Coordinates of C-alpha atoms in Angstrom, one line a residue:
M1 CA 0.0 0.0 0.0
N2 CA 1.4 3.4 -1.0
Y3 CA 0.2 5.3 2.1
R4 CA 1.9 8.5 1.1
I5 CA 0.0 8.9 -2.1
V6 CA -3.2 8.1 -0.2
S7 CA -2.3 10.8 2.3
R8 CA -1.7 13.3 -0.5
L9 CA -5.1 12.7 -2.1
L10 CA -6.9 12.9 1.2
A11 CA -5.2 16.2 1.7
V12 CA -6.8 17.5 -1.5
I13 CA -10.2 16.4 -0.3
V14 CA -9.9 18.2 3.1
L15 CA -8.5 21.2 1.3
T16 CA -11.6 21.4 -0.9
L17 CA -13.8 21.3 2.2
G18 CA -11.7 24.0 3.8
L19 CA -12.2 26.3 0.9
A20 CA -15.9 25.6 0.9
F21 CA -16.0 26.5 4.6
L22 CA -14.4 29.9 3.7
L23 CA -17.1 30.5 1.1
C24 CA -19.8 29.7 3.8
A25 CA -18.1 32.2 6.1
G26 CA -18.5 34.8 3.4
V27 CA -22.2 34.0 3.0
G28 CA -22.6 34.5 6.8
L29 CA -20.9 38.0 6.6
L30 CA -23.2 39.0 3.7
A31 CA -26.4 37.8 5.5
V32 CA -28.7 40.2 7.3
P33 CA -26.6 41.4 10.3
S34 CA -27.4 39.5 13.5
E35 CA -25.5 38.0 16.4
A36 CA -26.2 34.4 15.2
E37 CA -25.1 35.1 11.7
S38 CA -21.9 36.8 12.8
E39 CA -21.0 34.1 15.2
A40 CA -21.7 31.4 12.6
A41 CA -19.4 33.2 10.1
V42 CA -16.6 33.3 12.8
R43 CA -17.0 29.6 13.5
F44 CA -17.0 28.8 9.8
A45 CA -13.7 30.6 9.5
F46 CA -12.4 28.5 12.4
C47 CA -13.6 25.3 10.7
A48 CA -11.9 26.5 7.5
A49 CA -8.6 27.1 9.3
S50 CA -8.8 23.7 11.0
A51 CA -9.5 22.0 7.7
L52 CA -6.6 23.7 6.0
A53 CA -4.3 22.8 8.9
L54 CA -5.4 19.1 8.7
S55 CA -4.8 19.3 4.9
G56 CA -1.4 20.7 5.5
I57 CA -0.5 17.9 7.9
L58 CA -1.7 15.2 5.5
F59 CA 0.3 16.8 2.7
V60 CA 3.5 17.1 4.7
S61 CA 3.2 13.4 5.6
S62 CA 3.0 12.6 1.9
R63 CA 6.4 13.9 1.1
G64 CA 8.4 11.6 -1.1
A65 CA 5.2 9.8 -2.3
V66 CA 5.7 7.9 -5.5
P67 CA 3.1 9.4 -8.0
R68 CA 1.6 6.0 -8.9
L69 CA -1.9 5.0 -8.0
F70 CA -3.1 1.4 -8.3
R71 CA -6.4 -0.3 -7.5
K72 CA -5.7 -0.8 -3.8
E73 CA -4.8 2.8 -3.2
A74 CA -7.7 4.0 -5.3
L75 CA -10.2 2.0 -3.3
C76 CA -8.6 3.2 0.0
V77 CA -8.7 6.9 -1.1
I78 CA -12.4 6.6 -2.2
G79 CA -13.7 4.7 0.9
A80 CA -11.6 6.5 3.5
G81 CA -11.9 9.9 1.7
W82 CA -15.7 9.9 1.9
I83 CA -15.8 8.9 5.5
L84 CA -13.2 11.5 6.3
A85 CA -15.1 14.2 4.3
S86 CA -18.3 13.3 6.2
A87 CA -16.5 13.6 9.5
V88 CA -14.9 17.0 8.6
G89 CA -18.2 18.2 7.2
A90 CA -19.9 17.4 10.5
V91 CA -17.8 19.9 12.4
P92 CA -19.7 23.1 11.4
Y93 CA -23.0 21.5 12.4
A94 CA -21.8 20.6 15.9
L95 CA -19.8 23.9 16.3
I96 CA -22.5 26.3 15.1
D97 CA -25.7 24.5 16.3
T98 CA -24.9 23.9 20.0
E99 CA -27.9 21.6 20.3
M100 CA -26.6 19.2 17.6
S101 CA -24.2 16.4 18.6
L102 CA -21.3 15.2 16.5
V103 CA -23.3 12.1 15.6
D104 CA -26.1 14.2 14.3
G105 CA -23.6 16.4 12.5
F106 CA -22.0 13.3 10.9
F107 CA -25.4 12.0 9.8
E108 CA -26.3 15.4 8.3
S109 CA -22.9 15.8 6.6
A110 CA -22.9 12.3 5.2
S111 CA -26.5 12.8 3.9
G112 CA -25.4 16.0 2.2
L113 CA -22.2 14.8 0.6
T114 CA -23.8 11.6 -0.6
T115 CA -26.8 13.6 -2.0
T116 CA -29.2 11.5 0.1
G117 CA -31.2 14.4 1.6
A118 CA -32.2 12.7 4.9
S119 CA -32.1 15.2 7.8
V120 CA -32.3 15.3 11.6
Y121 CA -33.6 18.8 11.5
A122 CA -37.3 19.4 12.2
D123 CA -37.1 23.2 11.5
V124 CA -34.4 24.3 9.0
E125 CA -35.8 27.8 8.7
T126 CA -34.3 28.8 12.1
M127 CA -30.8 27.8 11.0
P128 CA -28.2 30.5 10.2
R129 CA -28.0 31.2 6.4
S130 CA -24.4 30.2 6.2
L131 CA -25.0 26.8 7.8
L132 CA -28.0 26.3 5.4
F133 CA -25.7 27.2 2.5
W134 CA -23.1 24.6 3.6
R135 CA -25.9 22.1 4.0
A136 CA -26.9 22.7 0.3
A137 CA -23.5 23.2 -1.1
S138 CA -22.2 19.9 0.4
Q139 CA -24.7 18.2 -1.9
W140 CA -23.4 20.0 -5.0
L141 CA -19.8 19.0 -4.1
G142 CA -20.8 15.4 -3.5
G143 CA -23.1 15.2 -6.6
M144 CA -20.3 15.0 -9.2
G145 CA -17.9 14.0 -6.5
V146 CA -14.9 15.6 -4.9
V147 CA -12.8 12.6 -6.1
V148 CA -14.0 13.1 -9.7
F149 CA -13.0 16.8 -9.3
F150 CA -9.4 16.1 -8.6
V151 CA -9.3 13.3 -11.2
A152 CA -9.9 16.3 -13.6
I153 CA -7.2 18.5 -12.1
L154 CA -4.4 16.2 -11.0
S155 CA -2.3 15.2 -13.9
F156 CA 0.0 12.9 -11.9
L157 CA -2.7 10.3 -11.4
G158 CA -2.1 8.7 -14.7
A159 CA -3.8 5.3 -15.2
G160 CA -5.1 5.5 -11.6
A161 CA -7.5 8.2 -12.8
K162 CA -9.6 5.6 -14.6
I163 CA -9.9 3.5 -11.5
L164 CA -10.9 6.5 -9.3
Y165 CA -13.5 7.7 -11.8
S166 CA -15.1 4.2 -12.3
H167 CA -15.4 3.5 -8.5
E168 CA -16.5 7.0 -7.4
A169 CA -18.8 8.1 -10.2
S170 CA -20.7 4.9 -11.0
G171 CA -19.7 5.4 -14.6
S172 CA -17.3 3.7 -17.0
T173 CA -14.4 5.2 -18.8
A174 CA -15.2 3.0 -21.7
D175 CA -17.7 5.6 -22.7
F176 CA -15.0 8.2 -23.0
E177 CA -13.8 9.0 -26.5
Q178 CA -10.6 10.7 -25.4
G179 CA -7.5 8.8 -24.5
R180 CA -6.9 11.1 -21.6
V181 CA -9.4 10.6 -18.7
Q182 CA -8.6 14.0 -17.2
S183 CA -9.8 15.8 -20.3
A184 CA -13.0 13.8 -20.4
V185 CA -13.8 14.3 -16.7
L186 CA -13.2 18.0 -17.0
Q187 CA -15.8 18.1 -19.8
L188 CA -18.3 16.5 -17.4
W189 CA -17.6 19.2 -14.8
W190 CA -18.3 21.9 -17.5
V191 CA -21.6 20.2 -18.2
Y192 CA -22.3 20.1 -14.4
L193 CA -21.5 23.8 -14.1
G194 CA -23.6 24.6 -17.2
L195 CA -26.6 22.8 -15.7
S196 CA -26.1 24.6 -12.4
V197 CA -26.1 28.1 -14.0
A198 CA -29.2 27.2 -16.1
C199 CA -31.1 25.8 -13.0
T200 CA -30.2 28.9 -11.0
L201 CA -31.6 31.2 -13.7
A202 CA -34.8 29.1 -14.0
Y203 CA -35.4 29.4 -10.2
L204 CA -34.7 33.2 -10.3
V205 CA -37.3 33.5 -13.1
G206 CA -39.7 31.4 -11.1
G207 CA -39.6 33.9 -8.2
M208 CA -37.0 32.6 -5.8
S209 CA -34.4 34.9 -4.3
L210 CA -30.8 34.5 -5.3
Y211 CA -29.9 32.8 -2.1
D212 CA -32.8 30.3 -2.4
S213 CA -32.1 29.8 -6.1
L214 CA -28.5 28.8 -5.3
C215 CA -29.4 26.5 -2.4
H216 CA -32.1 24.8 -4.4
M217 CA -29.9 24.6 -7.5
F218 CA -27.3 22.8 -5.4
A219 CA -30.0 20.3 -4.2
T220 CA -31.6 19.9 -7.7
V221 CA -28.6 19.4 -10.1
S222 CA -26.9 17.1 -7.5
T223 CA -30.2 15.2 -7.0
G224 CA -29.8 15.8 -3.2
G225 CA -33.1 17.3 -2.0
F226 CA -32.1 19.6 0.9
S227 CA -34.3 22.7 0.9
T228 CA -34.2 26.0 2.8
R229 CA -37.9 25.6 3.7
N230 CA -39.5 23.1 6.0
A231 CA -42.2 22.3 3.4
S232 CA -39.6 21.9 0.7
L233 CA -40.7 23.0 -2.8
A234 CA -44.3 23.0 -1.7
A235 CA -43.6 26.2 0.3
Y236 CA -43.4 28.3 -2.8
E237 CA -46.8 27.1 -4.2
S238 CA -45.5 27.6 -7.7
P239 CA -46.3 25.2 -10.6
L240 CA -43.6 26.9 -12.7
L241 CA -40.9 26.2 -10.1
E242 CA -42.1 22.6 -9.7
W243 CA -41.9 21.9 -13.5
A244 CA -38.5 23.6 -13.7
C245 CA -37.4 21.4 -10.9
V246 CA -38.7 18.3 -12.7
L247 CA -36.7 19.2 -15.8
F248 CA -33.4 19.6 -13.9
M249 CA -33.9 16.6 -11.7
T250 CA -34.4 14.6 -14.8
L251 CA -31.2 16.0 -16.3
G252 CA -29.3 15.3 -13.1
G253 CA -30.5 11.7 -13.2
T254 CA -29.2 11.3 -16.8
S255 CA -25.7 10.2 -17.6
F256 CA -23.3 13.2 -17.7
V257 CA -21.2 11.4 -20.3
L258 CA -24.2 11.3 -22.5
L259 CA -25.1 14.9 -21.8
A260 CA -21.5 15.9 -22.7
Q261 CA -21.8 14.2 -26.0
V262 CA -25.1 15.8 -26.7
T263 CA -23.7 19.2 -26.0
R264 CA -21.1 18.5 -28.8
G265 CA -24.0 17.9 -31.2
R266 CA -23.9 14.1 -31.1
M267 CA -27.6 13.5 -30.8
V268 CA -27.3 10.1 -32.4
V269 CA -25.7 8.9 -29.1
A270 CA -28.8 9.9 -27.2
R271 CA -31.1 8.1 -29.7
R272 CA -28.9 5.0 -29.5
S273 CA -28.7 4.9 -25.7
T274 CA -30.6 1.9 -24.3
E275 CA -30.4 3.2 -20.8
L276 CA -31.8 6.6 -21.6
R277 CA -34.8 5.1 -23.4
A278 CA -35.5 2.8 -20.5
F279 CA -35.1 5.7 -18.0
V280 CA -37.6 7.9 -19.9
C281 CA -40.1 5.0 -20.4
I282 CA -40.0 4.1 -16.7
L283 CA -40.6 7.8 -15.7
A284 CA -43.5 8.1 -18.2
F285 CA -45.2 4.8 -17.3
A286 CA -44.9 5.3 -13.5
S287 CA -46.2 8.9 -13.8
V288 CA -49.2 7.9 -15.7
A289 CA -50.0 4.9 -13.5
I290 CA -49.7 6.9 -10.3
A291 CA -51.7 9.7 -11.7
V292 CA -54.5 7.3 -12.7
S293 CA -54.4 5.8 -9.2
L294 CA -54.6 9.2 -7.5
A295 CA -57.4 10.4 -9.8
R296 CA -59.4 7.2 -8.9
N297 CA -59.0 7.9 -5.2
N298 CA -59.7 11.7 -5.6
E299 CA -56.3 12.6 -4.0
H300 CA -56.2 16.0 -5.8
A301 CA -58.8 18.5 -6.9
S302 CA -57.9 19.0 -10.6
L303 CA -56.3 17.0 -13.4
H304 CA -53.3 19.3 -13.6
E305 CA -52.7 19.0 -9.8
T306 CA -52.9 15.3 -10.0
V307 CA -50.5 15.0 -13.0
R308 CA -48.1 17.5 -11.5
A309 CA -48.0 15.7 -8.1
S310 CA -47.5 12.4 -9.8
V311 CA -44.8 13.5 -12.2
F312 CA -42.9 15.5 -9.6
Q313 CA -42.8 12.7 -7.0
V314 CA -41.9 10.0 -9.6
V315 CA -39.0 12.1 -10.9
S316 CA -38.0 13.1 -7.4
V317 CA -37.9 9.6 -6.1
M318 CA -36.4 7.8 -9.2
T319 CA -33.6 10.4 -9.5
T320 CA -33.2 10.0 -5.8
T321 CA -33.5 13.8 -5.2
G322 CA -36.1 13.5 -2.4
F323 CA -37.9 16.9 -2.9
A324 CA -41.5 16.7 -1.9
T325 CA -44.6 18.8 -2.9
T326 CA -47.0 16.5 -1.1
D327 CA -47.0 13.9 1.6
F328 CA -46.9 10.7 -0.5
D329 CA -46.9 8.7 2.7
V330 CA -50.7 9.2 2.8
W331 CA -51.2 8.0 -0.8
P332 CA -52.9 4.7 -1.5
T333 CA -50.9 1.5 -1.4
F334 CA -50.2 1.2 -5.2
P335 CA -48.5 4.6 -5.6
K336 CA -46.4 4.0 -2.5
L337 CA -45.3 0.5 -3.8
A338 CA -44.5 2.1 -7.1
L339 CA -42.3 4.7 -5.5
L340 CA -40.6 2.0 -3.4
V341 CA -39.6 0.2 -6.6
L342 CA -38.4 3.4 -8.2
M343 CA -36.2 4.0 -5.1
I344 CA -34.4 0.8 -5.9
V345 CA -34.1 1.4 -9.7
G346 CA -32.6 4.9 -9.4
G347 CA -31.2 7.0 -12.2
C348 CA -28.7 6.4 -15.0
S349 CA -25.1 5.3 -14.5
G350 CA -22.7 8.2 -14.5
S351 CA -25.3 10.6 -13.2
T352 CA -25.7 12.2 -9.7
A353 CA -28.6 9.9 -8.9
G354 CA -28.5 6.9 -6.6
G355 CA -30.2 3.5 -6.8
V356 CA -28.8 0.4 -8.5
K357 CA -29.0 2.3 -11.9
V358 CA -31.3 1.7 -14.9
A359 CA -28.5 0.1 -16.9
R360 CA -28.1 -2.7 -14.4
I361 CA -31.9 -3.3 -14.3
V362 CA -32.1 -3.5 -18.1
I363 CA -29.2 -5.9 -18.3
A364 CA -30.6 -8.0 -15.5
V365 CA -34.1 -8.2 -17.2
R366 CA -32.5 -9.1 -20.5
T367 CA -30.4 -11.8 -18.9
L368 CA -33.4 -13.2 -17.2
M369 CA -35.4 -13.3 -20.5
R370 CA -32.5 -15.0 -22.2
S371 CA -32.3 -17.6 -19.5
V372 CA -36.1 -18.3 -19.8
E373 CA -35.7 -18.6 -23.6
M374 CA -32.8 -21.1 -23.3
E375 CA -35.0 -23.4 -21.2
F376 CA -37.0 -24.3 -24.2
R377 CA -34.4 -23.4 -26.9
P378 CA -31.2 -24.6 -25.3
R379 CA -29.1 -24.3 -28.5
V380 CA -30.0 -20.7 -29.2
V381 CA -27.1 -18.2 -29.0
R382 CA -28.2 -14.7 -28.2
R383 CA -25.9 -11.9 -27.2
I384 CA -27.2 -9.2 -24.7
R385 CA -26.7 -5.8 -26.2
M386 CA -26.6 -2.2 -24.8
N387 CA -26.5 0.8 -27.0
G388 CA -26.2 -1.6 -30.0
R389 CA -23.0 -3.2 -28.7
P390 CA -22.8 -6.7 -27.2
I391 CA -21.9 -7.1 -23.5
E392 CA -19.1 -9.3 -22.5
Q393 CA -19.8 -12.2 -20.1
D394 CA -17.5 -10.7 -17.4
N395 CA -19.6 -7.5 -17.4
L396 CA -22.8 -9.5 -17.1
S397 CA -21.4 -11.4 -14.2
E398 CA -20.4 -8.1 -12.5
V399 CA -24.0 -6.8 -12.8
V400 CA -25.5 -10.0 -11.4
M401 CA -23.0 -10.1 -8.5
F402 CA -23.7 -6.4 -7.7
L403 CA -27.4 -7.0 -7.6
V404 CA -26.9 -10.1 -5.4
L405 CA -24.7 -8.1 -3.1
V406 CA -27.3 -5.3 -2.8
G407 CA -30.0 -7.9 -2.0
V408 CA -27.8 -9.6 0.7
L409 CA -27.0 -6.2 2.2
C410 CA -30.7 -5.2 2.3
M411 CA -31.5 -8.6 4.0
C412 CA -28.9 -7.9 6.6
A413 CA -29.5 -4.2 7.1
I414 CA -33.3 -4.3 7.5
P415 CA -33.3 -6.7 10.5
L416 CA -30.3 -4.8 12.0
A417 CA -32.2 -1.5 11.7
A418 CA -35.2 -3.1 13.3
L419 CA -33.0 -4.3 16.2
F420 CA -31.6 -0.8 16.7
E421 CA -35.1 0.8 16.5
P422 CA -37.6 -1.7 18.0
N423 CA -40.4 0.9 18.1
L424 CA -40.1 1.8 14.4
S425 CA -42.8 0.2 12.2
L426 CA -41.9 -2.2 9.4
E427 CA -42.8 0.4 6.8
G428 CA -40.5 2.9 8.5
T429 CA -37.7 0.4 9.0
V430 CA -37.6 -0.8 5.3
G431 CA -38.0 2.8 4.2
A432 CA -35.1 4.0 6.3
V433 CA -32.8 1.3 4.9
F434 CA -33.8 1.9 1.3
A435 CA -33.8 5.7 1.6
S436 CA -30.2 5.5 3.0
L437 CA -28.7 2.8 0.8
F438 CA -30.2 4.1 -2.4
N439 CA -29.6 7.8 -1.4
I440 CA -33.3 8.9 -1.5
G441 CA -33.7 10.8 1.7
P442 CA -37.4 10.6 2.8
G443 CA -38.7 7.2 3.5
F444 CA -42.1 6.0 4.7
G445 CA -44.1 5.8 7.9
E446 CA -42.4 7.6 10.8
L447 CA -39.6 8.8 8.4
G448 CA -41.8 10.0 5.6
P449 CA -41.4 13.2 3.6
T450 CA -42.9 15.4 6.3
A451 CA -40.8 13.8 9.1
N452 CA -37.1 13.6 10.0
Y453 CA -34.5 11.2 11.4
G454 CA -33.8 13.2 14.6
A455 CA -35.6 10.8 17.0
L456 CA -33.4 7.8 16.0
H457 CA -30.7 6.5 18.3
D458 CA -27.1 7.6 17.7
Y459 CA -25.9 4.2 16.6
T460 CA -28.8 4.0 14.2
K461 CA -27.8 7.3 12.6
V462 CA -24.2 6.2 12.3
F463 CA -25.3 2.9 10.7
L464 CA -27.6 4.7 8.2
A465 CA -24.9 7.2 7.4
L466 CA -22.5 4.4 6.5
L467 CA -25.3 2.9 4.3
M468 CA -25.5 6.3 2.6
I469 CA -21.8 6.3 1.9
M470 CA -21.8 2.7 0.7
G471 CA -24.8 3.4 -1.6
R472 CA -23.0 6.5 -3.0
L473 CA -19.9 4.6 -3.7
E474 CA -21.7 1.4 -4.9
L475 CA -20.6 -0.7 -1.9
Y476 CA -17.2 -2.0 -2.7
A477 CA -15.0 0.9 -1.8
V478 CA -16.4 1.0 1.8
L479 CA -16.9 -2.8 2.3
V480 CA -13.2 -3.5 1.6
L481 CA -12.2 -1.1 4.4
F482 CA -13.8 -3.4 6.9
W483 CA -12.3 -6.6 5.3
P484 CA -8.7 -6.9 6.6
T485 CA -8.1 -10.4 5.0
F486 CA -9.1 -8.9 1.6
W487 CA -6.4 -6.2 1.9
R488 CA -3.7 -8.8 2.9
R489 CA -4.4 -11.0 -0.1
F490 CA -5.0 -8.1 -2.5
R491 CA -2.4 -7.7 -5.3

């Protein structure tokens, strides 16, 4: 293990957080003058100084590092880096909000950086503006990924850049046309920035203030879901804002590699994308089905309200954003089951969305259909294709094993969560695990869209926070950190 290169890359992560803390301190100074805002700004400055000092210590300890990064180091940087980032990001919460413990801060920080959107706060509108800004900005940083950011800017990573991107961003470098991964990832960041600017402008046109526009843009483009209002987007009572949010949540749940190619005029790539077609079809079918169910049960007064509520919640849940305009926990059984399935499916690979990803679902369904066909036509040879290209058997095996691992993890996590929280209903327990592992945010029952996670025990919050990080990194990078024999045998 090349510990020195790991230390250098962890220093870059902490440095990024320290600079973000300085920005939040500036927001506090620009806010309406008050004792709480001034004190929050000073404490953010202290957090920034502490983060920069820790970054300096890590960097000094990396002197003499050989600038080579292999799979073992890449997995260590990603897994340890996200846990470290969540711990450092927890400090402002505990330091500024004296009623919040470090465990609550860790939960809130992990939820923000992983773009989960679950919260322990019952009343966010009383928080200092600088702390609310950090809460929202942490999602934007975690959306594309801090690790992906320094893949784009650190030239010495070399071949290790491919490993870092593949494990951190749920995407594949096989989709890149450039030979240099840094150039391709930098293009993805430009697309991310472009969407961020467009979303901010849309919210400004819709009537939000600049501050609210920025905070909700951070939460929308990153598919995070933190809002500056207790009632989320419903507080604005604006159909225009809701439809704008639907558009940018959908774009955030789409592959950024695909969006980058479309911005270069390669529309044929979008038309050929199997995952994109499946993503759009699932969104459309689920929206129609839920709207019909709501209309039959007279859940909303008008057709437009019914359609808007259905489309918004379908897109919010499937892209794992977690915004809410209505309490879907009081909906009939069918819409709630449909949303539960969409939680698992998630968005496209290489997007900011969570879930197991549409591409894996498509591959799994096609593999199942081929297996059924081979039962009565054993001599048939049929290749499974995505985007018009055949998929190798190794890739098929990886998809199947990932889905099996997710299933096993859910079977272990749900009983463990029930053991931790014996008074939580079955609906609430399953919802908590799914909402954390698949980075959704709001769950069902006691943890529905109008509730929060503040009443859970501290060990439950730590457990759910780890599930969030595992879900964001697609399991492996965190699991291996707790598997010592794996590291000893790894070559």
